[in-house]
mmCIF file of C-alpha atoms in Angstrom:
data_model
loop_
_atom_site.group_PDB
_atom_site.id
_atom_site.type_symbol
_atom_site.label_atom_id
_atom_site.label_comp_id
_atom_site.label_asym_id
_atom_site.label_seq_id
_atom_site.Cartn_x
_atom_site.Cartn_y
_atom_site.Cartn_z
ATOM 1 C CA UNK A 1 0.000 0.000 0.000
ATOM 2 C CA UNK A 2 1.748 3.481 -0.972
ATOM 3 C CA UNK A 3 0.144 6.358 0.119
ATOM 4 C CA UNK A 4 0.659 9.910 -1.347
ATOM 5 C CA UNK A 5 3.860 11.261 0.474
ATOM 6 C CA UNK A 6 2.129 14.477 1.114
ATOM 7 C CA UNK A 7 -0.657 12.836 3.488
ATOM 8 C CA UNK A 8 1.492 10.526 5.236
ATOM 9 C CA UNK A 9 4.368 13.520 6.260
ATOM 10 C CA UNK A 10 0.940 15.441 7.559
ATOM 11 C CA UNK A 11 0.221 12.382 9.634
ATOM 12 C CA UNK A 12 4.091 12.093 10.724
ATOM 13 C CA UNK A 13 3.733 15.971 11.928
ATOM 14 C CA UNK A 14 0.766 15.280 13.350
ATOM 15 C CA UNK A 15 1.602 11.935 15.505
ATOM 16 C CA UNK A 16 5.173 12.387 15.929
ATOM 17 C CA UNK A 17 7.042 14.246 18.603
ATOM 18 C CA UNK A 18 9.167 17.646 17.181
ATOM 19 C CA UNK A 19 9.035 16.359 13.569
ATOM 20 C CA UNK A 20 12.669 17.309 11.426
ATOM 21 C CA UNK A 21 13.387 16.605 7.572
ATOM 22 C CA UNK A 22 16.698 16.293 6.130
ATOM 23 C CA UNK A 23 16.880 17.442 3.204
ATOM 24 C CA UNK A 24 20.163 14.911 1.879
ATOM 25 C CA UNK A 25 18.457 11.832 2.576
ATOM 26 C CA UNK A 26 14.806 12.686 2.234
ATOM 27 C CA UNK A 27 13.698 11.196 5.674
ATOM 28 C CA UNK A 28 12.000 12.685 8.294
ATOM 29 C CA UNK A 29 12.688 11.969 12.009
ATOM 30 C CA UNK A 30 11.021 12.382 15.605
ATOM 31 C CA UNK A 31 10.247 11.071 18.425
ATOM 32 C CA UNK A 32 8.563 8.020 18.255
ATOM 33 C CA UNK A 33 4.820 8.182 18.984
ATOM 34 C CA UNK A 34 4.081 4.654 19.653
ATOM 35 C CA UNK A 35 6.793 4.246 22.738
ATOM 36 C CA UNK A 36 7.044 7.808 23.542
ATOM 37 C CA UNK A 37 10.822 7.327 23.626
ATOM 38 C CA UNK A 38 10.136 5.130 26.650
ATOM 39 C CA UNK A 39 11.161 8.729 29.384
ATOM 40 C CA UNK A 40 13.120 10.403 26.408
ATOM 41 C CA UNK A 41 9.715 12.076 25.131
ATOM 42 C CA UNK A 42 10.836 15.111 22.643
ATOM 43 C CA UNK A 43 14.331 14.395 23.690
ATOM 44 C CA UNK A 44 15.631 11.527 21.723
ATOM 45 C CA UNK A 45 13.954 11.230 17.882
ATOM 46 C CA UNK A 46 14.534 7.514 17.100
ATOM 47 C CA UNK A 47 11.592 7.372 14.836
ATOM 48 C CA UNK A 48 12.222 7.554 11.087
ATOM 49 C CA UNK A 49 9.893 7.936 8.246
ATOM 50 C CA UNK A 50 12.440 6.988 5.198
ATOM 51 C CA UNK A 51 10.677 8.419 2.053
ATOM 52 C CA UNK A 52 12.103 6.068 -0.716
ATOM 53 C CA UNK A 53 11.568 2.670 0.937
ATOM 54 C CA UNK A 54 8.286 4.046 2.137
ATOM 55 C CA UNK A 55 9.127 2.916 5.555
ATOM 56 C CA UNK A 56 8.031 3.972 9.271
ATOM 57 C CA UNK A 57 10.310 2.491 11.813
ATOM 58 C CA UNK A 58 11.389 3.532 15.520
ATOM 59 C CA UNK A 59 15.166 2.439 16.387
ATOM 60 C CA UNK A 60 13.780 2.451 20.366
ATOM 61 C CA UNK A 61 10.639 -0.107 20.307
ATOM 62 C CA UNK A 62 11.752 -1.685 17.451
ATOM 63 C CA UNK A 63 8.215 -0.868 15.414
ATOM 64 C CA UNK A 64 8.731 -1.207 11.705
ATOM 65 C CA UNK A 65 6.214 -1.049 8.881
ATOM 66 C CA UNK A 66 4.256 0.576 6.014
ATOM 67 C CA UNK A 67 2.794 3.973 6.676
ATOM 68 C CA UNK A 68 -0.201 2.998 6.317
ATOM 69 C CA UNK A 69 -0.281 0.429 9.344
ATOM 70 C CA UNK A 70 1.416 3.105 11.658
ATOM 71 C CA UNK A 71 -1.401 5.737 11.053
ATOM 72 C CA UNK A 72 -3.850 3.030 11.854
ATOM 73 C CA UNK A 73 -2.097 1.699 14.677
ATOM 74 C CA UNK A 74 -2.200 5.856 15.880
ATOM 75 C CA UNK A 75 -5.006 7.157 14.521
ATOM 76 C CA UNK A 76 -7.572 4.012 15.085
ATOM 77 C CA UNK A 77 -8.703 4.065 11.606
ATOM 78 C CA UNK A 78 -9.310 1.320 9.869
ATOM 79 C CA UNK A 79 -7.337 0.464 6.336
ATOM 80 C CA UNK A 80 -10.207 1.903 4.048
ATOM 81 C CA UNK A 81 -10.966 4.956 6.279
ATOM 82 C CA UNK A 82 -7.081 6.137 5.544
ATOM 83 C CA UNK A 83 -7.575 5.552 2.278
ATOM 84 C CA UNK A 84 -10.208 7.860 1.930
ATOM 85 C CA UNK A 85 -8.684 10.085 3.987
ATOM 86 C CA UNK A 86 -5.798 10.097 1.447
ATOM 87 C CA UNK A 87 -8.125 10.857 -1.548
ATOM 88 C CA UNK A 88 -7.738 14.747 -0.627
ATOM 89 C CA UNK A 89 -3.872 14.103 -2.144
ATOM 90 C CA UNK A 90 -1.843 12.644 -4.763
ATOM 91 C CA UNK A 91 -3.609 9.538 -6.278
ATOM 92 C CA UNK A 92 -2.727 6.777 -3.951
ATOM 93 C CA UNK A 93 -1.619 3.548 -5.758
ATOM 94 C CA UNK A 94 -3.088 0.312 -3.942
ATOM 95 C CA UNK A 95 -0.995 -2.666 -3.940
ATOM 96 C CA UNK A 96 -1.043 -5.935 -1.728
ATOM 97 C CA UNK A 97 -2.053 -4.993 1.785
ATOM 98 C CA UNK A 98 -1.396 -6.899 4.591
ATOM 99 C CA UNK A 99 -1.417 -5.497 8.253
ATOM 100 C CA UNK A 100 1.071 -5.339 10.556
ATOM 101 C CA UNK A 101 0.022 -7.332 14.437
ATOM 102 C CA UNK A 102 0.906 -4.821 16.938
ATOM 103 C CA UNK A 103 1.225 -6.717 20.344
ATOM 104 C CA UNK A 104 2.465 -3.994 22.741
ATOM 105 C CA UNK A 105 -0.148 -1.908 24.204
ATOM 106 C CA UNK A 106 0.708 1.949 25.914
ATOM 107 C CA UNK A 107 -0.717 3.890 27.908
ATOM 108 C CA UNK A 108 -0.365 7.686 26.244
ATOM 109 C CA UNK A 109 0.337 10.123 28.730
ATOM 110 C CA UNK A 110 -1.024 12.557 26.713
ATOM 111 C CA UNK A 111 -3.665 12.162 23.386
ATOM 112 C CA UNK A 112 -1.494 10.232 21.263
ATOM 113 C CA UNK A 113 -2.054 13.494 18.261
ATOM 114 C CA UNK A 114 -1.095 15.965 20.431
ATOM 115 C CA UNK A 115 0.812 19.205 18.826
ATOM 116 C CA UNK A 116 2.995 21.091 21.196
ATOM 117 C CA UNK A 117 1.722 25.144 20.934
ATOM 118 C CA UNK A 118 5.211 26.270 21.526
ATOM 119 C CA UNK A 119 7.129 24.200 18.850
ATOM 120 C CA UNK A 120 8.028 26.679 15.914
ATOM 121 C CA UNK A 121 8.522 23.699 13.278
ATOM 122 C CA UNK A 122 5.057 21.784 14.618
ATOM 123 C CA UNK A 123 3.262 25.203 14.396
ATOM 124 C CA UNK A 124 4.606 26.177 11.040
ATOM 125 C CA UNK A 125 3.189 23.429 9.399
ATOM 126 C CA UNK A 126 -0.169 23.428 10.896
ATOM 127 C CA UNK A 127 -0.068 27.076 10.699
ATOM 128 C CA UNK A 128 -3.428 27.234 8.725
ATOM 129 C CA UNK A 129 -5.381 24.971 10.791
ATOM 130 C CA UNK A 130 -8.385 26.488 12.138
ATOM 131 C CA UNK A 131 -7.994 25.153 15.826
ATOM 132 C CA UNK A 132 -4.233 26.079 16.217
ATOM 133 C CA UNK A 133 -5.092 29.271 15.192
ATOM 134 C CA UNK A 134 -8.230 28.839 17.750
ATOM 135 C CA UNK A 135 -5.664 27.431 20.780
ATOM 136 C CA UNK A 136 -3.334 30.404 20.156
ATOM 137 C CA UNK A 137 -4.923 32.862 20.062
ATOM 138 C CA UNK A 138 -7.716 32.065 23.272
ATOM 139 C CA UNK A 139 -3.610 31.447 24.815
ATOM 140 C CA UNK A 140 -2.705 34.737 24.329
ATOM 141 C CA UNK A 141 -6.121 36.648 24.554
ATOM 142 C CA UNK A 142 -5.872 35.041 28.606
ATOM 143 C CA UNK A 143 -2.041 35.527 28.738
ATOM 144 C CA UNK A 144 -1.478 32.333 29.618
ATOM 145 C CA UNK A 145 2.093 31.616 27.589
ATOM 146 C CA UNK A 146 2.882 34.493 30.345
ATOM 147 C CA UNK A 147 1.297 33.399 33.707
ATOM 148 C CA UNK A 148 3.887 33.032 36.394
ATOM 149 C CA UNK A 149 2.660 30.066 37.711
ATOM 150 C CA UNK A 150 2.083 28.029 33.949
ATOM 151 C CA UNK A 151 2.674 24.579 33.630
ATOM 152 C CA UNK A 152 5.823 23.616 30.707
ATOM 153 C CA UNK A 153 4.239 22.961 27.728
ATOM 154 C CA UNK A 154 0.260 23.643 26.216
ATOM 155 C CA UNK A 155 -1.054 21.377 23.753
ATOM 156 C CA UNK A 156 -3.500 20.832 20.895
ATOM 157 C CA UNK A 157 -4.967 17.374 19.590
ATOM 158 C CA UNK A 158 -6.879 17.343 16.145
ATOM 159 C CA UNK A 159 -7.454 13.853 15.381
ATOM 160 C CA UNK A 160 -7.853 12.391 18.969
ATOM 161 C CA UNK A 161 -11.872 10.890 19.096
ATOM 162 C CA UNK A 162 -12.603 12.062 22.674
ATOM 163 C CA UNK A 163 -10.602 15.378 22.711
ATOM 164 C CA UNK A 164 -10.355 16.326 19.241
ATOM 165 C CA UNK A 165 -9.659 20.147 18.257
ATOM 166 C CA UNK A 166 -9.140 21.118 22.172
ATOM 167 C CA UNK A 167 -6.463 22.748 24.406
ATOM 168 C CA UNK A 168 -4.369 19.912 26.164
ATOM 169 C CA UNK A 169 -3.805 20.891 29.688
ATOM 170 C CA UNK A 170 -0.987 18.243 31.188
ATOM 171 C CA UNK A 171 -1.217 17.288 34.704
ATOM 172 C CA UNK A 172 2.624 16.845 35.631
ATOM 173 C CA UNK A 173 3.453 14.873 39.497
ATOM 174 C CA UNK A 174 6.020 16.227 41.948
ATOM 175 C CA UNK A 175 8.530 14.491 39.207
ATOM 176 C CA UNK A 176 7.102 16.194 36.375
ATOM 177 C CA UNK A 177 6.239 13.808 34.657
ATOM 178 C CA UNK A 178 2.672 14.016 32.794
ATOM 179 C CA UNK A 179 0.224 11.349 34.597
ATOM 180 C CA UNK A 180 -3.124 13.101 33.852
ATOM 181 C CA UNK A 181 -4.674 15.573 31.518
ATOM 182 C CA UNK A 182 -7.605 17.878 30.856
ATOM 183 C CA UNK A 183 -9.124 19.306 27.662
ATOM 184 C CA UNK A 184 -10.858 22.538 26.979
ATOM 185 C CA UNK A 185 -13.603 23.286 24.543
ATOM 186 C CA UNK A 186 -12.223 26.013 21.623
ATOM 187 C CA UNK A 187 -14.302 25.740 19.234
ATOM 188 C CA UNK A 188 -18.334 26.822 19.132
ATOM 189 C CA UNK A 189 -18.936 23.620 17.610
ATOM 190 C CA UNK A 190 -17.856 21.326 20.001
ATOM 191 C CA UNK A 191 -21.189 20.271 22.248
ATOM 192 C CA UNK A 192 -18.797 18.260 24.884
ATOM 193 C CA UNK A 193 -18.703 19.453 28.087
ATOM 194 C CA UNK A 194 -16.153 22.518 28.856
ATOM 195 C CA UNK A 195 -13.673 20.255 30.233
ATOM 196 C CA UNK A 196 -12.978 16.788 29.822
ATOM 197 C CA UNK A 197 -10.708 14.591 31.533
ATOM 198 C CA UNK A 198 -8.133 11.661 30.910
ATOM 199 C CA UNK A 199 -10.310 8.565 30.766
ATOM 200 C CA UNK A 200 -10.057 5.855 33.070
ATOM 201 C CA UNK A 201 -7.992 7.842 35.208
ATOM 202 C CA UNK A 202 -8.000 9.184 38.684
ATOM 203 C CA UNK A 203 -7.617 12.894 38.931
ATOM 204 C CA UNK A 204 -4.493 14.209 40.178
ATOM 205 C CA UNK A 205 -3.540 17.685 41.383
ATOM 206 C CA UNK A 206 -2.634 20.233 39.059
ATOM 207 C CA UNK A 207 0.892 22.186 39.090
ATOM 208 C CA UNK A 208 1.962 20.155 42.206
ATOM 209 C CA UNK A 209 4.949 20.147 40.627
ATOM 210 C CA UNK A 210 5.556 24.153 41.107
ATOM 211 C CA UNK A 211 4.948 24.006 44.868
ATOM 212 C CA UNK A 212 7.582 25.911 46.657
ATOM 213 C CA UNK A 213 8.837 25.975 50.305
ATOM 214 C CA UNK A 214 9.207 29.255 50.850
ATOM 215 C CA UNK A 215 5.604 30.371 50.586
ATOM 216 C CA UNK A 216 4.286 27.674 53.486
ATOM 217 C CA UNK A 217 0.567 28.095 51.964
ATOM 218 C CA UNK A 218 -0.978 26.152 48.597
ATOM 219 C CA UNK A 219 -4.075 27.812 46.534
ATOM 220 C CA UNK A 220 -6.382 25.603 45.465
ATOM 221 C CA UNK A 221 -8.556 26.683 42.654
ATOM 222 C CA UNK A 222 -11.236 24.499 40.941
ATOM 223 C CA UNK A 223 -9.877 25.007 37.281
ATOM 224 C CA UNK A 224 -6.248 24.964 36.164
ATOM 225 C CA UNK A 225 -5.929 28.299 34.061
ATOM 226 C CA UNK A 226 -6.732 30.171 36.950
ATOM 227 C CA UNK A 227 -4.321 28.395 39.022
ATOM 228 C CA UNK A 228 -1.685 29.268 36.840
ATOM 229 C CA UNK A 229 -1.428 33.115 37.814
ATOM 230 C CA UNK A 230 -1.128 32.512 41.536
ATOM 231 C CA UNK A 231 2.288 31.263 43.078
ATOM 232 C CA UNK A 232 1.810 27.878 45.227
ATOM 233 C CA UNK A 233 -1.429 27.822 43.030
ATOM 234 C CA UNK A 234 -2.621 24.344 42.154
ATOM 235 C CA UNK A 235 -6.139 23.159 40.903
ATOM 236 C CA UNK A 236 -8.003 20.079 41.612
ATOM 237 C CA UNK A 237 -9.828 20.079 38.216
ATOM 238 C CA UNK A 238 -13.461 20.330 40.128
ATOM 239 C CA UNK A 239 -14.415 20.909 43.667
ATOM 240 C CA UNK A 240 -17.551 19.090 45.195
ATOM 241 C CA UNK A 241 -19.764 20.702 47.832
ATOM 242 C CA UNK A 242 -18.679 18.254 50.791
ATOM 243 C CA UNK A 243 -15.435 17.870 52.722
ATOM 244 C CA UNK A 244 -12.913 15.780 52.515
ATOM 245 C CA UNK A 245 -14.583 14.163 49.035
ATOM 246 C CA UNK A 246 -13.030 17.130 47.190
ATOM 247 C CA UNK A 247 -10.170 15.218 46.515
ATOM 248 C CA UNK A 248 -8.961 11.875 45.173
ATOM 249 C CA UNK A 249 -7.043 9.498 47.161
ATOM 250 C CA UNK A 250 -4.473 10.611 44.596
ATOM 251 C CA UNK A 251 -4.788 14.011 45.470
ATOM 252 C CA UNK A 252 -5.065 13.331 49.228
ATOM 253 C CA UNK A 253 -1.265 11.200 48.175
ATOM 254 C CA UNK A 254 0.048 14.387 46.611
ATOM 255 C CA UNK A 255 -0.864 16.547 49.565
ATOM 256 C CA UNK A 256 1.163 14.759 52.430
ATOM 257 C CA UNK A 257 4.223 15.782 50.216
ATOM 258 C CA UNK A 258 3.420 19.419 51.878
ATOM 259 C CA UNK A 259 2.241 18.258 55.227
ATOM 260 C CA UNK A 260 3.332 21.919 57.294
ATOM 261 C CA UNK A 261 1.378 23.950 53.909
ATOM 262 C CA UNK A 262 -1.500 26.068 54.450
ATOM 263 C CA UNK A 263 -4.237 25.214 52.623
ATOM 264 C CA UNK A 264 -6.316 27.753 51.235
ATOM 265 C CA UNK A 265 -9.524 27.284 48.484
ATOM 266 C CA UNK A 266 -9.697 30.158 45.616
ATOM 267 C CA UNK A 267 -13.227 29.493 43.544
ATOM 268 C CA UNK A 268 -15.108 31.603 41.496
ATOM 269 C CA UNK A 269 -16.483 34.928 42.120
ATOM 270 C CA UNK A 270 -18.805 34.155 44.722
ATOM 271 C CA UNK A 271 -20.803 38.096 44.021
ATOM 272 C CA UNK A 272 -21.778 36.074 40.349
ATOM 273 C CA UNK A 273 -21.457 32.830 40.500
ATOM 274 C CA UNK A 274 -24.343 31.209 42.643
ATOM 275 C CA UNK A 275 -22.493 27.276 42.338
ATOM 276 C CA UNK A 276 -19.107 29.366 43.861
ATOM 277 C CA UNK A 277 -21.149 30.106 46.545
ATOM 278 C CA UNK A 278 -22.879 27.317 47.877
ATOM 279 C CA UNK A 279 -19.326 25.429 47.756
ATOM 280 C CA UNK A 280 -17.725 28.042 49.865
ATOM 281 C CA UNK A 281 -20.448 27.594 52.274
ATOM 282 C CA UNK A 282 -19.758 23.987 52.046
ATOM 283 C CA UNK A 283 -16.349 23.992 52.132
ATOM 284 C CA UNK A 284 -16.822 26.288 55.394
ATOM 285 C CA UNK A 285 -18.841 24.325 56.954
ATOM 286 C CA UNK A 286 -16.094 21.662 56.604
ATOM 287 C CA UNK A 287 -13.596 23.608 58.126
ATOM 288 C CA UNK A 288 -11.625 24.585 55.420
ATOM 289 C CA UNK A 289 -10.175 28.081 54.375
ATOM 290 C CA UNK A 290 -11.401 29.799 51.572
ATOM 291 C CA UNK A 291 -11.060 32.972 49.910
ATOM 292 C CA UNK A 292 -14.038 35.365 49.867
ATOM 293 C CA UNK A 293 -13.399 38.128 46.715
ATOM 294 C CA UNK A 294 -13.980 41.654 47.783
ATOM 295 C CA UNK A 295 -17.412 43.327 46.496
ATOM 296 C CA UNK A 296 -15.338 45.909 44.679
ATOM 297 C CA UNK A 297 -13.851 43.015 42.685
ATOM 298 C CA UNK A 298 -17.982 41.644 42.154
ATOM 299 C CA UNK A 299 -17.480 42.397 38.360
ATOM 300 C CA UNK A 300 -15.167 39.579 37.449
ATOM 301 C CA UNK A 301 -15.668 36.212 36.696
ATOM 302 C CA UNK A 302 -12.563 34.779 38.217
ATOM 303 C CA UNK A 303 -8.589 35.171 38.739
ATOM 304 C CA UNK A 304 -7.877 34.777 35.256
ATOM 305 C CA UNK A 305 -10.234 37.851 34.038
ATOM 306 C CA UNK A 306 -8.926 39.863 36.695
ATOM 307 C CA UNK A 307 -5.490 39.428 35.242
ATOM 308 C CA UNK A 308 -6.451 40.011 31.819
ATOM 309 C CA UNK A 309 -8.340 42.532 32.541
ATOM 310 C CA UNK A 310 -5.313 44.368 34.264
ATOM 311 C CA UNK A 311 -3.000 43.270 32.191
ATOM 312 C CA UNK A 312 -0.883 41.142 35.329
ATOM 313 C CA UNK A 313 1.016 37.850 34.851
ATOM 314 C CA UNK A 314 0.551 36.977 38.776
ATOM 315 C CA UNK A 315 -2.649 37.182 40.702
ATOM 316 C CA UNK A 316 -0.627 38.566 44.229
ATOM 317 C CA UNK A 317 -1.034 36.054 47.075
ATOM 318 C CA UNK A 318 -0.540 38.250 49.788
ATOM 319 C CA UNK A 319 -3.856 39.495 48.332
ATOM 320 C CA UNK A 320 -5.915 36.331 48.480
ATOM 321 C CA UNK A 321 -4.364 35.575 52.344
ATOM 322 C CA UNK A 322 -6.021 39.016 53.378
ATOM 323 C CA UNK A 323 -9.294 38.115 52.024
ATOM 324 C CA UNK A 324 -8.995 34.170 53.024
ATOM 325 C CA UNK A 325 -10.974 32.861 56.262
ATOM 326 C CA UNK A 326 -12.352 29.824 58.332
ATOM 327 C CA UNK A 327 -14.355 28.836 60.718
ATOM 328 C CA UNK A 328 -17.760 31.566 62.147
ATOM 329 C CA UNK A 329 -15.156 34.286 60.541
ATOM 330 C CA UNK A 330 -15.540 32.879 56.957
ATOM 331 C CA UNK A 331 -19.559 32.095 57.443
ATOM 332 C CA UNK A 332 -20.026 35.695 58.823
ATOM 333 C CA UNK A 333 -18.447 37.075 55.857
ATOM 334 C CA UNK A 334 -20.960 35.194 53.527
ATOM 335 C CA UNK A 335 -24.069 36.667 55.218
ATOM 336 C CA UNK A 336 -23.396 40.068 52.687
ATOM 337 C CA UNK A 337 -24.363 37.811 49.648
ATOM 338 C CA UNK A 338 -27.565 36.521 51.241
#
């Protein structure tokens, strides 16, 4: 089966980790999307698409085969789906086809399509697609490439069947290494939910990884984005109304890494944002700490349209530790939006 070299370099840029072609021997190399490089992600590129034996192989997993079986072993299309897909290019000349077994199974940390938003070469060729424009620019409308508190890397999946055409949010442990991820709706089309999480995963706390000593408190915010303006600001990607069921036993695990921390709960504006509201309560009620926004801040949604809307790369702490409290203090102070 040869497919038209056009479509199957679009599928190596879109599968394969920071894609590079050399130009002497016409082959393209990356890292290798099927074994991630084993911990070597983006930093070893042992996957080679060689253009004139029409040959995908990885020289870390050993994987070798036609194109065509490696965008089906990626993509989960089926032989005749690609080949439609293909139609859009050259003419594709069908010869024998037989498909290649693939045995080993991985677990992806992230969508196995994903598209870093920060790699010049990976954005220059997708440079007319309609979401990576989307994901860009919704990045820097919210300032988010400048947030102090931002996770490493931002990324985009187009072909992925769950999260498909949405902003890639990676969840990276006290290691950083990515072991969960979120997606975010982009697009006006897309009827999923706002966010959507890894499946079949358990949650795990977000930007645990940028915890520092020195400030002895943590931020918890529901959502990520808003956690990344705050320093110490980590998000437990949703907050229920009741206690200590807030968090995972995963997240409960990451916590005891800070045992002397402070913790202190950041949600929504509770002057606009009646479901804010009834969890501070909750959380209150619970004993926790939370932080109750000023009335003369009632116009904004949340930390991340405050900081837009001034034009600030850091949401001050100090600033949400005046305005934090507990206990009869903290339920007092939520009588003035009765």
């Amino acid at each position: 089966m040869i497919l038209p070299e056009e479509y199957i370099v679009s599928k190596f840029y879109q599968y394969a980790g920071a894609p590079k072609y050399n130009r002497g021997t016409n082959v393209y190399q990356a890292s290798c999307p099927i074994c991630r490089e084993g911990k070597s992600w983006l930093k070893k590129q042992r996957c080679y698409y060689v253009v004139k034996k029409n040959l995908v192989c990885c020289h870390n997993c050993g994987w070798k085969g036609n194109p065509v079986n490696w965008i089906m072993e990626l993509s989960g299309s089926n032989f005749h789906d690609v080949v439609n897909e293909s139609k859009d290019f050259d003419n594709v000349k069908i010869e024998k086809f037989e498909q290649t077994k693939i045995h080993k199974k991985f677990n992806y940390e992230l969508p196995c399509d994903c598209i870093d938003l920060e790699d010049d070469e990976q954005l220059s060729f997708f440079q007319n697609d309609y979401a990576v424009k989307k994901a860009l620019s919704v990045l820097n409308e919210r300032n988010l490439l400048k947030a102090a508190n931002r996770p490493k890397k931002y990324y985009l999946t187009l072909n992925d069947y769950v999260h498909q055409n949405r902003l890639i949010i990676p969840f990276y442990d006290e290691n950083f290494k990515i072991i969960f991820y979120q997606s975010r709706k982009l697009l006006d089309n897309d009827k999923k939910a706002k966010y959507l999480s890894k499946k079949d995963s358990e949650r795990s706390i977000f930007n645990i990884c940028n915890v520092k000593e020195e400030i002895p408190h943590i931020f918890i915010t529901e959502g990520p984005l808003d956690s990344t303006f705050v320093k110490n600001g980590v998000a437990l990607a949703g907050i229920s109304e009741s206690g200590d069921s807030t968090f995972t036993d995963k997240q409960k695990s990451q916590m005891k890494i800070f045992p002397l921390h402070e913790q202190i709960f950041v949600l929504d504006n509770q002057w606009n944002d009646t479901t804010s509201k009834k969890k501070t309560k909750a959380l209150l009620e619970c004993g926790k700490k939370v932080f109750i926004w000023p009335k003369e801040y009632g116009k904004f949604k949340d930390i991340n349209e405050v900081c837009v809307s001034y034009k600030m790369n850091e949401f001050p702490y100090k600033f949400i530790l005046k305005n934090s409290f507990s206990g009869m203090t903290g339920q007092m102070k939520m009588t003035q939006f009765s």
